[in-house]
Short mmCIF file of C-alpha atoms and ligand atoms in Angstrom, two decimals:
data_model
loop_
_atom_site.label_atom_id
_atom_site.label_comp_id
_atom_site.label_asym_id
_atom_site.label_seq_id
_atom_site.Cartn_x
_atom_site.Cartn_y
_atom_site.Cartn_z
CA UNK A 922 15.04 18.25 -0.53
CA UNK A 923 17.25 18.98 2.52
CA UNK A 924 20.59 17.17 2.03
CA UNK A 925 22.03 14.87 -0.60
CA UNK A 926 21.17 11.32 0.44
CA UNK A 927 24.02 8.91 1.12
CA UNK A 928 21.65 6.00 0.42
CA UNK A 929 18.37 6.30 -1.49
CA UNK A 930 15.83 3.92 0.00
CA UNK A 931 13.23 2.75 -2.57
CA UNK A 932 9.71 1.93 -1.45
CA UNK A 933 7.14 0.24 -3.73
CA UNK A 934 3.38 0.80 -3.34
CA UNK A 935 1.35 -1.37 -5.71
CA UNK A 936 -2.33 -1.72 -6.40
CA UNK A 937 -5.20 -0.88 -8.68
CA UNK A 938 -6.65 2.59 -8.96
CA UNK A 939 -8.94 3.46 -6.06
CA UNK A 940 -7.44 0.93 -3.61
CA UNK A 941 -6.14 3.39 -0.97
CA UNK A 942 -2.64 4.10 -2.24
CA UNK A 943 -2.95 7.92 -1.87
CA UNK A 944 -4.31 7.51 1.66
CA UNK A 945 -1.36 5.30 2.51
CA UNK A 946 1.11 7.85 1.03
CA UNK A 947 -0.37 10.52 3.25
CA UNK A 948 0.38 8.24 6.21
CA UNK A 949 3.96 7.80 5.01
CA UNK A 950 4.43 11.54 4.85
CA UNK A 951 3.40 11.67 8.58
CA UNK A 952 6.31 9.32 9.27
CA UNK A 953 9.05 10.66 6.99
CA UNK A 954 8.03 14.28 6.41
CA UNK A 955 7.57 15.84 2.97
CA UNK A 956 11.13 16.97 2.74
CA UNK A 957 12.76 13.54 2.88
CA UNK A 958 10.35 11.75 0.57
CA UNK A 959 9.70 11.96 -3.20
CA UNK A 960 6.78 10.10 -4.81
CA UNK A 961 6.99 8.86 -8.36
CA UNK A 962 3.63 7.92 -9.85
CA UNK A 963 4.22 5.20 -12.37
CA UNK A 964 1.32 6.45 -14.55
CA UNK A 965 4.00 8.80 -15.85
CA UNK A 966 5.57 5.90 -17.70
CA UNK A 967 2.46 5.28 -19.84
CA UNK A 968 3.88 5.05 -23.34
CA UNK A 969 0.48 5.14 -25.02
CA UNK A 970 -1.64 8.17 -24.39
CA UNK A 971 -5.39 7.94 -23.88
CA UNK A 972 -6.24 8.31 -27.57
CA UNK A 973 -3.68 5.68 -28.63
CA UNK A 974 -5.01 3.23 -26.00
CA UNK A 975 -8.54 3.81 -27.26
CA UNK A 976 -7.47 3.24 -30.87
CA UNK A 977 -5.55 0.06 -30.11
CA UNK A 978 -7.81 -1.33 -27.42
CA UNK A 979 -4.82 -1.69 -25.10
CA UNK A 980 -5.58 -0.66 -21.48
CA UNK A 981 -3.23 1.28 -19.15
CA UNK A 982 -2.84 -1.95 -17.14
CA UNK A 983 -1.31 -3.73 -20.08
CA UNK A 984 2.52 -3.65 -20.07
CA UNK A 985 2.44 -2.74 -23.77
CA UNK A 986 1.03 0.67 -22.73
CA UNK A 987 3.98 1.34 -20.41
CA UNK A 988 7.67 2.00 -20.90
CA UNK A 989 9.42 -0.37 -18.55
CA UNK A 990 12.88 0.21 -20.00
CA UNK A 991 12.69 3.91 -19.24
CA UNK A 992 11.10 3.21 -15.81
CA UNK A 993 13.97 0.91 -14.92
CA UNK A 994 16.70 3.25 -16.17
CA UNK A 995 15.25 6.24 -14.34
CA UNK A 996 14.56 4.48 -11.03
CA UNK A 997 18.09 2.94 -11.15
CA UNK A 998 19.49 6.41 -11.76
CA UNK A 999 17.58 7.87 -8.78
CA UNK A 1000 18.72 5.03 -6.58
CA UNK A 1001 22.30 5.76 -7.65
CA UNK A 1002 21.84 9.39 -6.61
CA UNK A 1003 21.38 10.86 -10.09
CA UNK A 1004 18.69 13.30 -11.17
CA UNK A 1005 16.25 12.28 -13.96
CA UNK A 1006 13.95 13.95 -16.47
CA UNK A 1007 10.78 12.04 -15.78
CA UNK A 1008 7.89 12.08 -18.27
CA UNK A 1009 4.48 13.28 -17.02
CA UNK A 1010 1.19 11.61 -17.90
CA UNK A 1011 -1.54 14.26 -17.73
CA UNK A 1012 -4.76 12.67 -16.33
CA UNK A 1013 -6.75 15.74 -17.34
CA UNK A 1014 -5.86 15.73 -20.99
CA UNK A 1015 -4.93 12.10 -21.32
CA UNK A 1016 -1.66 13.14 -23.00
CA UNK A 1017 2.00 12.87 -22.25
CA UNK A 1018 3.43 16.26 -21.16
CA UNK A 1019 7.04 17.47 -21.37
CA UNK A 1020 9.27 15.87 -18.71
CA UNK A 1021 10.15 17.33 -15.28
CA UNK A 1022 13.41 17.18 -13.43
CA UNK A 1023 13.42 14.94 -10.34
CA UNK A 1024 16.34 14.99 -7.88
CA UNK A 1025 17.16 11.90 -5.81
CA UNK A 1026 15.82 12.01 -2.27
CA UNK A 1027 16.39 10.02 0.90
CA UNK A 1028 13.16 8.03 0.33
CA UNK A 1029 11.78 7.55 -3.17
CA UNK A 1030 8.33 5.97 -3.29
CA UNK A 1031 7.28 4.36 -6.60
CA UNK A 1032 3.54 3.94 -6.58
CA UNK A 1033 0.99 2.79 -9.09
CA UNK A 1034 -0.16 -0.14 -11.12
CA UNK A 1035 3.21 -1.82 -11.87
CA UNK A 1036 6.00 -1.24 -9.33
CA UNK A 1037 6.60 -4.98 -8.94
CA UNK A 1038 5.88 -6.11 -12.52
CA UNK A 1039 9.31 -5.69 -14.14
CA UNK A 1040 11.95 -7.88 -12.53
CA UNK A 1041 14.65 -5.21 -12.93
CA UNK A 1042 12.57 -2.58 -11.16
CA UNK A 1043 11.51 -5.05 -8.50
CA UNK A 1044 15.13 -5.85 -7.67
CA UNK A 1045 15.78 -2.18 -6.89
CA UNK A 1046 12.95 -1.84 -4.42
CA UNK A 1047 13.92 -2.14 -0.73
CA UNK A 1048 10.44 -2.64 0.74
CA UNK A 1049 7.06 -3.04 -0.89
CA UNK A 1050 3.34 -3.24 -0.15
CA UNK A 1051 0.54 -4.48 -2.36
CA UNK A 1052 -3.01 -3.35 -1.78
CA UNK A 1053 -5.26 -6.35 -2.37
CA UNK A 1054 -8.83 -5.12 -2.26
CA UNK A 1055 -11.53 -7.70 -2.91
CA UNK A 1056 -13.98 -6.98 -5.73
CA UNK A 1057 -16.92 -6.46 -3.42
CA UNK A 1058 -15.06 -3.77 -1.40
CA UNK A 1059 -13.38 -2.19 -4.47
CA UNK A 1060 -16.81 -1.70 -6.03
CA UNK A 1061 -18.20 -0.16 -2.81
CA UNK A 1062 -15.24 2.29 -2.48
CA UNK A 1063 -15.22 3.25 -6.13
CA UNK A 1064 -18.95 3.78 -6.26
CA UNK A 1065 -18.80 5.92 -3.18
CA UNK A 1066 -15.98 8.07 -4.56
CA UNK A 1067 -16.90 8.26 -8.23
CA UNK A 1068 -20.60 8.83 -7.67
CA UNK A 1069 -20.29 11.25 -4.76
CA UNK A 1070 -17.20 13.16 -5.80
CA UNK A 1071 -17.06 12.80 -9.58
CA UNK A 1072 -20.71 12.63 -10.57
CA UNK A 1073 -20.46 9.23 -12.30
CA UNK A 1074 -23.44 6.91 -12.69
CA UNK A 1075 -23.59 3.54 -10.90
CA UNK A 1076 -23.73 1.51 -14.13
CA UNK A 1077 -20.69 3.34 -15.50
CA UNK A 1078 -18.59 2.69 -12.43
CA UNK A 1079 -19.49 -0.97 -12.52
CA UNK A 1080 -18.85 -1.20 -16.28
CA UNK A 1081 -15.41 0.43 -15.79
CA UNK A 1082 -14.41 -2.01 -13.08
CA UNK A 1083 -15.54 -4.99 -15.14
CA UNK A 1084 -13.78 -3.84 -18.27
CA UNK A 1085 -10.47 -3.56 -16.36
CA UNK A 1086 -10.85 -6.95 -14.73
CA UNK A 1087 -9.19 -9.26 -17.30
CA UNK A 1088 -6.04 -7.09 -17.51
CA UNK A 1089 -6.08 -6.51 -13.77
CA UNK A 1090 -5.99 -10.26 -13.20
CA UNK A 1091 -3.33 -10.76 -15.83
CA UNK A 1092 -0.92 -7.92 -15.04
CA UNK A 1093 -1.62 -6.26 -11.69
CA UNK A 1094 -2.79 -8.98 -9.26
CA UNK A 1095 0.18 -11.36 -9.81
CA UNK A 1096 2.53 -8.71 -8.34
CA UNK A 1097 1.25 -9.54 -4.87
CA UNK A 1098 3.53 -12.60 -4.93
CA UNK A 1099 6.54 -10.29 -4.71
CA UNK A 1100 5.37 -7.82 -2.06
CA UNK A 1101 6.88 -7.78 1.47
CA UNK A 1102 3.48 -6.86 2.86
CA UNK A 1103 0.11 -7.57 1.33
CA UNK A 1104 -2.92 -5.77 2.77
CA UNK A 1105 -6.05 -7.77 1.98
CA UNK A 1106 -9.37 -6.03 2.43
CA UNK A 1107 -12.35 -8.40 2.49
CA UNK A 1108 -16.03 -8.40 3.42
CA UNK A 1109 -16.62 -9.01 7.14
CA UNK A 1110 -17.26 -12.47 8.52
CA UNK A 1111 -19.15 -10.91 11.42
CA UNK A 1112 -22.35 -10.10 9.49
CA UNK A 1113 -24.15 -12.69 7.40
CA UNK A 1114 -24.69 -11.54 3.79
CA UNK A 1115 -23.46 -8.03 4.47
CA UNK A 1116 -23.97 -5.78 1.43
CA UNK A 1117 -23.00 -2.41 2.93
CA UNK A 1118 -19.24 -3.09 3.06
CA UNK A 1119 -18.82 -0.66 5.92
CA UNK A 1120 -17.48 -3.36 8.28
CA UNK A 1121 -14.34 -4.92 6.85
CA UNK A 1122 -12.07 -7.85 7.49
CA UNK A 1123 -8.49 -6.74 6.90
CA UNK A 1124 -5.47 -9.04 6.81
CA UNK A 1125 -1.83 -8.03 6.85
CA UNK A 1126 0.38 -10.72 5.29
CA UNK A 1127 4.02 -10.22 6.29
CA UNK A 1128 6.79 -12.04 4.50
CA UNK A 1129 8.94 -14.23 6.70
CA UNK A 1130 12.71 -14.47 6.21
CA UNK A 1131 13.35 -11.06 4.63
CA UNK A 1132 16.60 -9.56 5.91
CA UNK A 1133 15.86 -7.09 8.73
CA UNK A 1134 12.07 -7.42 8.56
CA UNK A 1135 10.62 -8.74 11.79
CA UNK A 1136 6.87 -9.32 11.38
CA UNK A 1137 4.53 -7.95 14.02
CA UNK A 1138 2.80 -10.55 16.14
CA UNK A 1139 -0.01 -10.81 18.62
CA UNK A 1140 0.71 -12.18 22.15
CA UNK A 1141 3.07 -15.05 21.29
CA UNK A 1142 5.32 -15.27 18.24
CA UNK A 1143 4.70 -18.29 16.05
CA UNK A 1144 1.40 -19.25 17.66
CA UNK A 1145 -2.14 -19.18 16.32
CA UNK A 1146 -4.53 -16.91 18.15
CA UNK A 1147 -8.10 -15.84 17.87
CA UNK A 1148 -8.91 -12.89 20.13
CA UNK A 1149 -12.13 -11.06 20.88
CA UNK A 1150 -10.87 -7.90 22.51
CA UNK A 1151 -14.30 -6.39 23.22
CA UNK A 1152 -15.11 -5.85 26.86
CA UNK A 1153 -13.94 -3.49 29.55
CA UNK A 1154 -10.99 -2.06 27.67
CA UNK A 1155 -12.37 -1.96 24.14
CA UNK A 1156 -15.85 -0.70 23.40
CA UNK A 1157 -17.46 -2.61 20.55
CA UNK A 1158 -20.95 -2.08 19.20
CA UNK A 1159 -22.59 -4.47 16.76
CA UNK A 1160 -21.12 -6.58 15.14
CA UNK A 1161 -18.14 -6.58 17.45
CA UNK A 1162 -14.50 -7.26 16.64
CA UNK A 1163 -12.31 -10.34 16.08
CA UNK A 1164 -8.52 -10.42 15.84
CA UNK A 1165 -6.48 -13.27 14.49
CA UNK A 1166 -2.77 -14.08 14.30
CA UNK A 1167 -1.15 -17.07 12.67
CA UNK A 1168 1.08 -18.22 9.89
CA UNK A 1169 0.29 -19.29 6.36
CA UNK A 1170 1.91 -20.20 3.08
CA UNK A 1171 1.44 -17.60 0.35
CA UNK A 1172 2.74 -18.26 -3.19
CA UNK A 1173 4.93 -20.97 -1.67
CA UNK A 1174 6.49 -18.81 1.03
CA UNK A 1175 5.82 -18.45 4.76
CA UNK A 1176 3.94 -15.37 5.90
CA UNK A 1177 2.80 -14.13 9.30
CA UNK A 1178 -0.81 -13.09 9.16
CA UNK A 1179 -2.50 -10.47 11.35
CA UNK A 1180 -6.21 -9.96 10.95
CA UNK A 1181 -8.73 -7.41 12.26
CA UNK A 1182 -12.43 -7.93 11.48
CA UNK A 1183 -14.80 -5.18 12.70
CA UNK A 1184 -14.43 -1.53 13.60
CA UNK A 1185 -13.24 0.58 16.46
CA UNK A 1186 -15.94 2.62 18.23
CA UNK A 1187 -13.40 4.69 20.07
CA UNK A 1188 -10.05 5.25 18.38
CA UNK A 1189 -8.27 6.19 21.62
CA UNK A 1190 -8.86 2.58 22.77
CA UNK A 1191 -6.65 1.20 19.95
CA UNK A 1192 -3.85 1.55 22.51
CA UNK A 1193 -5.32 -1.58 24.17
CA UNK A 1194 -4.74 -3.55 20.97
CA UNK A 1195 -1.32 -1.92 20.48
CA UNK A 1196 -0.09 -3.07 23.93
CA UNK A 1197 -0.74 -6.67 22.88
CA UNK A 1198 1.25 -6.44 19.67
CA UNK A 1199 5.02 -6.97 19.50
CA UNK A 1200 7.62 -6.03 16.92
CA UNK A 1201 5.60 -3.01 15.87
CA UNK A 1202 8.72 -0.90 15.12
CA UNK A 1203 7.31 1.98 17.12
CA UNK A 1204 9.65 4.31 18.95
CA UNK A 1205 7.46 4.48 22.04
CA UNK A 1206 4.44 2.63 23.44
CA UNK A 1207 1.36 4.22 21.91
CA UNK A 1208 2.95 5.56 18.70
CA UNK A 1209 0.68 3.47 16.49
CA UNK A 1210 -2.43 4.78 18.20
CA UNK A 1211 -1.04 8.31 18.17
CA UNK A 1212 -0.41 8.09 14.40
CA UNK A 1213 -3.95 6.82 13.82
CA UNK A 1214 -5.44 9.55 15.95
CA UNK A 1215 -3.45 12.21 14.17
CA UNK A 1216 -5.58 11.65 11.07
CA UNK A 1217 -8.78 10.07 12.24
CA UNK A 1218 -10.49 11.63 9.16
CA UNK A 1219 -8.60 9.44 6.68
CA UNK A 1220 -10.73 6.69 5.19
CA UNK A 1221 -10.40 3.43 7.12
CA UNK A 1222 -8.92 4.97 10.31
CA UNK A 1223 -11.60 3.22 12.39
CA UNK A 1224 -10.82 -0.29 11.13
CA UNK A 1225 -7.95 -2.63 10.16
CA UNK A 1226 -7.14 -0.72 6.96
CA UNK A 1227 -5.97 2.29 8.94
CA UNK A 1228 -4.28 0.22 11.64
CA UNK A 1229 -2.34 -1.95 9.15
CA UNK A 1230 -1.47 1.02 6.95
CA UNK A 1231 0.16 2.67 9.98
CA UNK A 1232 1.92 -0.54 10.87
CA UNK A 1233 3.21 -1.00 7.30
CA UNK A 1234 4.46 2.57 7.36
CA UNK A 1235 6.31 1.87 10.62
CA UNK A 1236 7.95 -1.19 9.03
CA UNK A 1237 9.07 0.99 6.11
CA UNK A 1238 10.54 3.57 8.49
CA UNK A 1239 12.39 0.72 10.24
CA UNK A 1240 13.84 -0.53 6.93
CA UNK A 1241 14.87 3.00 6.02
CA UNK A 1242 16.69 3.46 9.34
CA UNK A 1243 18.30 0.05 9.08
CA UNK A 1244 19.61 0.58 5.55
CA UNK A 1245 20.88 4.17 6.17
CA UNK A 1246 22.56 3.10 9.43
CA UNK A 1247 24.25 0.26 7.54
CA UNK A 1248 25.45 2.74 4.92
CA UNK A 1249 26.76 5.11 7.58
CA UNK A 1250 28.63 2.23 9.22
CA UNK A 1251 30.22 1.25 5.90
CA UNK A 1252 31.28 4.85 5.31
CA UNK A 1253 33.02 4.94 8.69
CA UNK A 1254 34.92 1.71 7.89
CA UNK A 1255 36.44 2.93 4.61
N1 ATP B 2251 -9.63 2.24 4.03
C1 ATP B 2251 -10.66 2.76 3.36
N2 ATP B 2251 -11.92 2.68 3.84
C2 ATP B 2251 -12.93 3.20 3.13
N3 ATP B 2251 -12.81 3.80 1.92
C3 ATP B 2251 -11.61 3.91 1.43
C4 ATP B 2251 -10.47 3.41 2.11
N4 ATP B 2251 -9.37 3.62 1.38
C5 ATP B 2251 -9.79 4.27 0.25
N5 ATP B 2251 -11.12 4.40 0.28
C6 ATP B 2251 -12.02 5.05 -0.71
O1 ATP B 2251 -11.41 4.84 -1.96
C7 ATP B 2251 -11.10 6.10 -2.56
C8 ATP B 2251 -9.74 5.99 -3.20
O2 ATP B 2251 -8.71 5.98 -2.22
P1 ATP B 2251 -7.28 6.58 -2.59
O3 ATP B 2251 -7.38 7.84 -3.31
O4 ATP B 2251 -6.45 6.49 -1.36
O5 ATP B 2251 -6.86 5.39 -3.63
P2 ATP B 2251 -5.79 5.38 -4.83
O6 ATP B 2251 -5.32 3.98 -4.95
O7 ATP B 2251 -4.73 6.37 -4.60
O8 ATP B 2251 -6.67 5.78 -6.02
P3 ATP B 2251 -6.25 6.45 -7.41
O9 ATP B 2251 -5.11 5.71 -7.96
O10 ATP B 2251 -7.48 6.32 -8.27
O11 ATP B 2251 -5.95 7.91 -7.12
C9 ATP B 2251 -11.18 7.13 -1.42
O12 ATP B 2251 -11.63 8.40 -1.85
C10 ATP B 2251 -12.21 6.51 -0.48
O13 ATP B 2251 -13.51 6.82 -0.95
O1 5RP B 2252 -5.36 2.97 -13.64
C1 5RP B 2252 -4.95 4.07 -13.78
C2 5RP B 2252 -3.86 4.50 -12.86
O2 5RP B 2252 -4.20 5.59 -12.10
C3 5RP B 2252 -5.48 4.95 -14.86
O3 5RP B 2252 -6.65 4.41 -15.34
C4 5RP B 2252 -4.47 5.09 -15.99
O4 5RP B 2252 -3.36 5.78 -15.50
C5 5RP B 2252 -5.10 5.89 -17.16
O5 5RP B 2252 -5.51 7.12 -16.71
P1 5RP B 2252 -6.64 7.93 -17.47
O6 5RP B 2252 -7.89 7.11 -17.22
O7 5RP B 2252 -6.70 9.30 -16.76
O8 5RP B 2252 -6.31 8.04 -18.87
#
């Protein structure tokens, strides 16, 4: 860490395992730099180790397997600029290791299964995102990773997903109600009965009315727009690309919705889309495209997942700058 933070900004990144949280965190590091940002993985607050969970039949998704009191106390302490001794959950052994000292940092990211579950923790978070990956896509991603990289069998991956489902629906999914941004990843509408899940429909739901958060819009704020950008300025091969912008009601609150269905053939051409978006929180025209191009190897860089992850990161940077500027102004006044 470089300097003692005047104001710790707390970012929440929520979602199931294998939903793209780590990829998103790498994109956040591009924006904030490693020095300014500390990531707390909430798996470290598992109160039951792997053996205890197996014996009791309680999954890691179940709140009973997690110590929310300690999570709250420690996150509150970090936000107040105090160091903590955070427990460590060891994914290799399945056991809880001796704690490690964590110093407060300018940006503290709390990521994992439950950042928005406990009301006390939720209240501390300044900006949050929930990764809402549809079952079809989740299965395709998990199978691709766990079979290719971890040597698991197809049936085992599927069985694992299905066994988590009841607790996922009970304890993880409901958190999306509280997120400032929800990134939904769905099968494409452009191919009938698509089973490959390579082409995706990605929606970014942005909460309306949050202090300081100005949702990004396409063409004309508040309107409803369906746009096919393929043509002279955007190369699209089959099955093409569709963009949508409009508003909706989500868990009883207004949200602005941006949607990209399809994939980019040529990532440099994303600049064409970027020039038609407003309130992107970029510092210069083309920054979004530049950030995407910087890591074209990250999964999803050629579709809406990458684009909206970058946009969400930019919104978090904006919130960080807004909150720290406010703090600096208050410090000058006293
Ligand atoms: N946008 C994407 N497009 C295609 N595949 C993706 C995308 N995001 C993630 N994946 C796939 O899912 C896997 C998991 O992604 P990632 O490690 O970012 O998720 P995670 O939520 O951090 O998972 P975990 O909690 O299990 O570590 C990746 O290795 C990749 O195979
Ligand atoms: O959903 C998870 C969060 O990453 C893990 O399944 C949970 O943390 C338990 O880990 P492990 O399977 O290594 O015991």
